[in-house]
PDB file of C-alpha atoms in Angstrom:
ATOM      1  CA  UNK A   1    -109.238  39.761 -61.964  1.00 64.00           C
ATOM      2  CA  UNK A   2    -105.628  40.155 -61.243  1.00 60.00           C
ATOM      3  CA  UNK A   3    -105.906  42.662 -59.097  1.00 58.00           C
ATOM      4  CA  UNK A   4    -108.791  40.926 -56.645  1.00 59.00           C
ATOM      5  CA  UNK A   5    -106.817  38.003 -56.574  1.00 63.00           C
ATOM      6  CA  UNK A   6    -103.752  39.693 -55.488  1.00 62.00           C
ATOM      7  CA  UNK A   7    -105.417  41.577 -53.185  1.00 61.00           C
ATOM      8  CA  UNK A   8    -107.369  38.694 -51.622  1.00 64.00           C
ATOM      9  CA  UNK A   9    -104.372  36.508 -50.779  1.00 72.00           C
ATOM     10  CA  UNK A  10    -102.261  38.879 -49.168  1.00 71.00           C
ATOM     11  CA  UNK A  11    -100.396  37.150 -46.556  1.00 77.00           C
ATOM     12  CA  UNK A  12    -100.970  38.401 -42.902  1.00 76.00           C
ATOM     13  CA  UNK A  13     -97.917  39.745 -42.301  1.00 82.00           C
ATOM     14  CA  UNK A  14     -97.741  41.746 -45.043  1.00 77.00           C
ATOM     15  CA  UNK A  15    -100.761  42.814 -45.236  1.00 73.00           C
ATOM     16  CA  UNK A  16     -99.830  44.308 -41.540  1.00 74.00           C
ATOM     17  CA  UNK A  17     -96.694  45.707 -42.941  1.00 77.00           C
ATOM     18  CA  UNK A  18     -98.527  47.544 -45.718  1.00 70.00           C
ATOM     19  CA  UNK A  19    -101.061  48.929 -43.196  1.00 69.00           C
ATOM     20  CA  UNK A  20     -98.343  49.945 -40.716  1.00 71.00           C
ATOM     21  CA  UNK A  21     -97.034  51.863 -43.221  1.00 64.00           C
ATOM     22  CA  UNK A  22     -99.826  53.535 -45.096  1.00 61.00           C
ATOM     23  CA  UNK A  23    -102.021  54.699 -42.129  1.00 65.00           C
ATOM     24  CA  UNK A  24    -100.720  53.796 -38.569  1.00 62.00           C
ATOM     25  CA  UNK A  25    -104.383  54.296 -37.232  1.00 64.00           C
ATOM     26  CA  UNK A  26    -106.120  57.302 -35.367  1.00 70.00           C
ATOM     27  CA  UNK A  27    -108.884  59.406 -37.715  1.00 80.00           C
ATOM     28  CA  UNK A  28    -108.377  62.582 -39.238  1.00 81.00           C
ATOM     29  CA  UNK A  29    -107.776  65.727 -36.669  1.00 84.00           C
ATOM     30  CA  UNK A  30    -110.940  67.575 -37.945  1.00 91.00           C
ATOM     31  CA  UNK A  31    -113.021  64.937 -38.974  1.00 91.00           C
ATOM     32  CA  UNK A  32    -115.382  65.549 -36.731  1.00 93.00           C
ATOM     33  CA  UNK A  33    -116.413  68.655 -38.045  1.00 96.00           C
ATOM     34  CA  UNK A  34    -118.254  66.589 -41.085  1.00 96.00           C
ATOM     35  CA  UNK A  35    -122.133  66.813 -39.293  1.00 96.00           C
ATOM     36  CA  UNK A  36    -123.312  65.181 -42.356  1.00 95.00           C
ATOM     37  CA  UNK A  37    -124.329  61.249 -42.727  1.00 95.00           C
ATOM     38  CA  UNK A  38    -121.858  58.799 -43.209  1.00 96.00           C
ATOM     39  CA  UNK A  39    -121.901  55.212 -44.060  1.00 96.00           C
ATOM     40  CA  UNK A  40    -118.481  53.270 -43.097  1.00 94.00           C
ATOM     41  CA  UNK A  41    -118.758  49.792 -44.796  1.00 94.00           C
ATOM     42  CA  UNK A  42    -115.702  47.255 -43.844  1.00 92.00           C
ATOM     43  CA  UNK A  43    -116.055  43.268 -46.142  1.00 92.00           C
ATOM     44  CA  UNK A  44    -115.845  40.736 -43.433  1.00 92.00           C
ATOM     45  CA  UNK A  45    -112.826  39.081 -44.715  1.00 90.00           C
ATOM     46  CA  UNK A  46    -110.517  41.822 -43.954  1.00 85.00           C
ATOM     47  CA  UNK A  47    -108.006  42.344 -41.822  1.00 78.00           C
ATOM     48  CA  UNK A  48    -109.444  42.622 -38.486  1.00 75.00           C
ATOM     49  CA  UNK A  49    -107.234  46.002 -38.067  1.00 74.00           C
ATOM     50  CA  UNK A  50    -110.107  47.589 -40.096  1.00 79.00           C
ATOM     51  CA  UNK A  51    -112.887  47.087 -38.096  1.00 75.00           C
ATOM     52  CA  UNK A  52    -111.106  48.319 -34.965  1.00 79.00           C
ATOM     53  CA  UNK A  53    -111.296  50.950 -36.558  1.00 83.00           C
ATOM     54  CA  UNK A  54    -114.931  51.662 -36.096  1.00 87.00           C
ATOM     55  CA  UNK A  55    -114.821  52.623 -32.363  1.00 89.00           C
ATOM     56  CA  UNK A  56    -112.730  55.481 -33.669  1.00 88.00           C
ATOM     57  CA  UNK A  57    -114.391  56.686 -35.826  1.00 91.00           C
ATOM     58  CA  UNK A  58    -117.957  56.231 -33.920  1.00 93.00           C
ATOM     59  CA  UNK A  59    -116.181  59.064 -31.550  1.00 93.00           C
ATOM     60  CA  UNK A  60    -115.007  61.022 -34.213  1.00 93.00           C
ATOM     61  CA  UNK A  61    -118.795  60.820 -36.433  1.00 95.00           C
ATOM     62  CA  UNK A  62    -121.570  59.836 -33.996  1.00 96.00           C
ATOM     63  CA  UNK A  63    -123.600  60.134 -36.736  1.00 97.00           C
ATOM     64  CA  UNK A  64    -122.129  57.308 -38.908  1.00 96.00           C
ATOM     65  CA  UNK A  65    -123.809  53.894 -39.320  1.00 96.00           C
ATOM     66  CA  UNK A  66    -121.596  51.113 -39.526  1.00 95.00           C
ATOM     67  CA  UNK A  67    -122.124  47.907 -41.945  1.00 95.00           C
ATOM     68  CA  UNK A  68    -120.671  45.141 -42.916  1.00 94.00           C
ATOM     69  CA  UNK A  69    -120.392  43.399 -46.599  1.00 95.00           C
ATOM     70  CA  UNK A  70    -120.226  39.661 -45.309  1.00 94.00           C
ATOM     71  CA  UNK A  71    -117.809  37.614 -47.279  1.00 93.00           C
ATOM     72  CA  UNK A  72    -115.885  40.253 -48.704  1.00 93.00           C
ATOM     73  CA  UNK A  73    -112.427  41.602 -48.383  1.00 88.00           C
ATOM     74  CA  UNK A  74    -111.268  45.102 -48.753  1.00 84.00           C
ATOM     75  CA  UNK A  75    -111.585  45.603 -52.660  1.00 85.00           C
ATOM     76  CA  UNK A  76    -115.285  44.058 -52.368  1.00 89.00           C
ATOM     77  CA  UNK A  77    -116.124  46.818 -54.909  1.00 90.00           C
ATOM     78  CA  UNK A  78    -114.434  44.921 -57.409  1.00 87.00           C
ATOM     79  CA  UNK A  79    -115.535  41.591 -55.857  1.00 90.00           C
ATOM     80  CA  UNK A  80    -119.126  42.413 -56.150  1.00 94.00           C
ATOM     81  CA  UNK A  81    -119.710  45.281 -58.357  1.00 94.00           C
ATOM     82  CA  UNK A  82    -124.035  44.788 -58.034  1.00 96.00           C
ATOM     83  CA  UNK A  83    -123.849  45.042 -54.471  1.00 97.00           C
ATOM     84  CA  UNK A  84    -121.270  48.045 -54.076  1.00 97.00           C
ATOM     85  CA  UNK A  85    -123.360  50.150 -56.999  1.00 97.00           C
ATOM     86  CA  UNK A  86    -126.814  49.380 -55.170  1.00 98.00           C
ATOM     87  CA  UNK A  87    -125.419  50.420 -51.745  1.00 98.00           C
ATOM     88  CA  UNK A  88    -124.056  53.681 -53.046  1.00 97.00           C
ATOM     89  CA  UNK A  89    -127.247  54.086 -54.708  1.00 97.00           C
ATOM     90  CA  UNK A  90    -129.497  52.991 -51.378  1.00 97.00           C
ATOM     91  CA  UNK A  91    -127.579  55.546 -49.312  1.00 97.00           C
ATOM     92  CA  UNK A  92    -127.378  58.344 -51.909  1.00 96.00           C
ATOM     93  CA  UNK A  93    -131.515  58.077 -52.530  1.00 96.00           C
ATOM     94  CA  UNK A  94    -132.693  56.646 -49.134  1.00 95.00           C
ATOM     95  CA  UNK A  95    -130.275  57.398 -46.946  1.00 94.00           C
ATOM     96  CA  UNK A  96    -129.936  53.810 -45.960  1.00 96.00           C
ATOM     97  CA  UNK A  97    -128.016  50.840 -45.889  1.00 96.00           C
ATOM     98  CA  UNK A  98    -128.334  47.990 -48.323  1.00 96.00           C
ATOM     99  CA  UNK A  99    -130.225  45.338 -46.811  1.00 96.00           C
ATOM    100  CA  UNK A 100    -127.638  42.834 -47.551  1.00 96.00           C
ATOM    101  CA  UNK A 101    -124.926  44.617 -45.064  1.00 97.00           C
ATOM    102  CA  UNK A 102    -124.657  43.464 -41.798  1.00 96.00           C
ATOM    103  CA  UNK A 103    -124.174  45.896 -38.710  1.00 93.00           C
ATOM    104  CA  UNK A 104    -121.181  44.340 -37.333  1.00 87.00           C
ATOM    105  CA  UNK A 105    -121.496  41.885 -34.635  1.00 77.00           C
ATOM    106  CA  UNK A 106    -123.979  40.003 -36.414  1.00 71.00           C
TER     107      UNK A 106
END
């Protein structure tokens, strides 16, 4: 619990300080060699730096679907463990997304 609410009331600026430092942006060099499927999930209450991420890595993994876990933030794992354990298991047996993911945009 400690650690959700922590993480959900990050303050914007340092949030931005924390992502500046940990991953100034771009993908991987050879992550475009992955051919297999790929489902890139961002929660909806994150900082918008993650989802500009996506056009990224839609370059990098045309094959990647993109969702979105409305009202979540970044640790919506922990947030909603239900959800995050049926979506792995969706896309590990079906090879989809969860119904209650949102392509982004939506």
């Amino acid at each position: 619990e400690l650690f959700t609410e922590h993480g959900t009331h990050l303050r914007a600026d340092n949030m931005r300080a924390i992502m500046d430092e940990v991953d100034p942006g771009g993908v991987p060099d050879k992550l475009g060699n992955y051919k297999g499927p790929v489902l890139v999930i961002a929660g909806s209450k994150e900082p918008k730096l993650v989802a500009k991420s996506f056009p990224a890595l839609a370059r990098a993994l045309p094959q990647a679907e993109f969702r979105t876990a409305v009202g979540m933030h970044h640790q919506w794992n922990i947030e909603d463990p239900i959800l995050f354990n049926a979506t792995v298991r969706a896309w590990i047996e079906k090879h989809t997304a969860h119904p209650r993911l949102q392509e982004p945009g939506q």
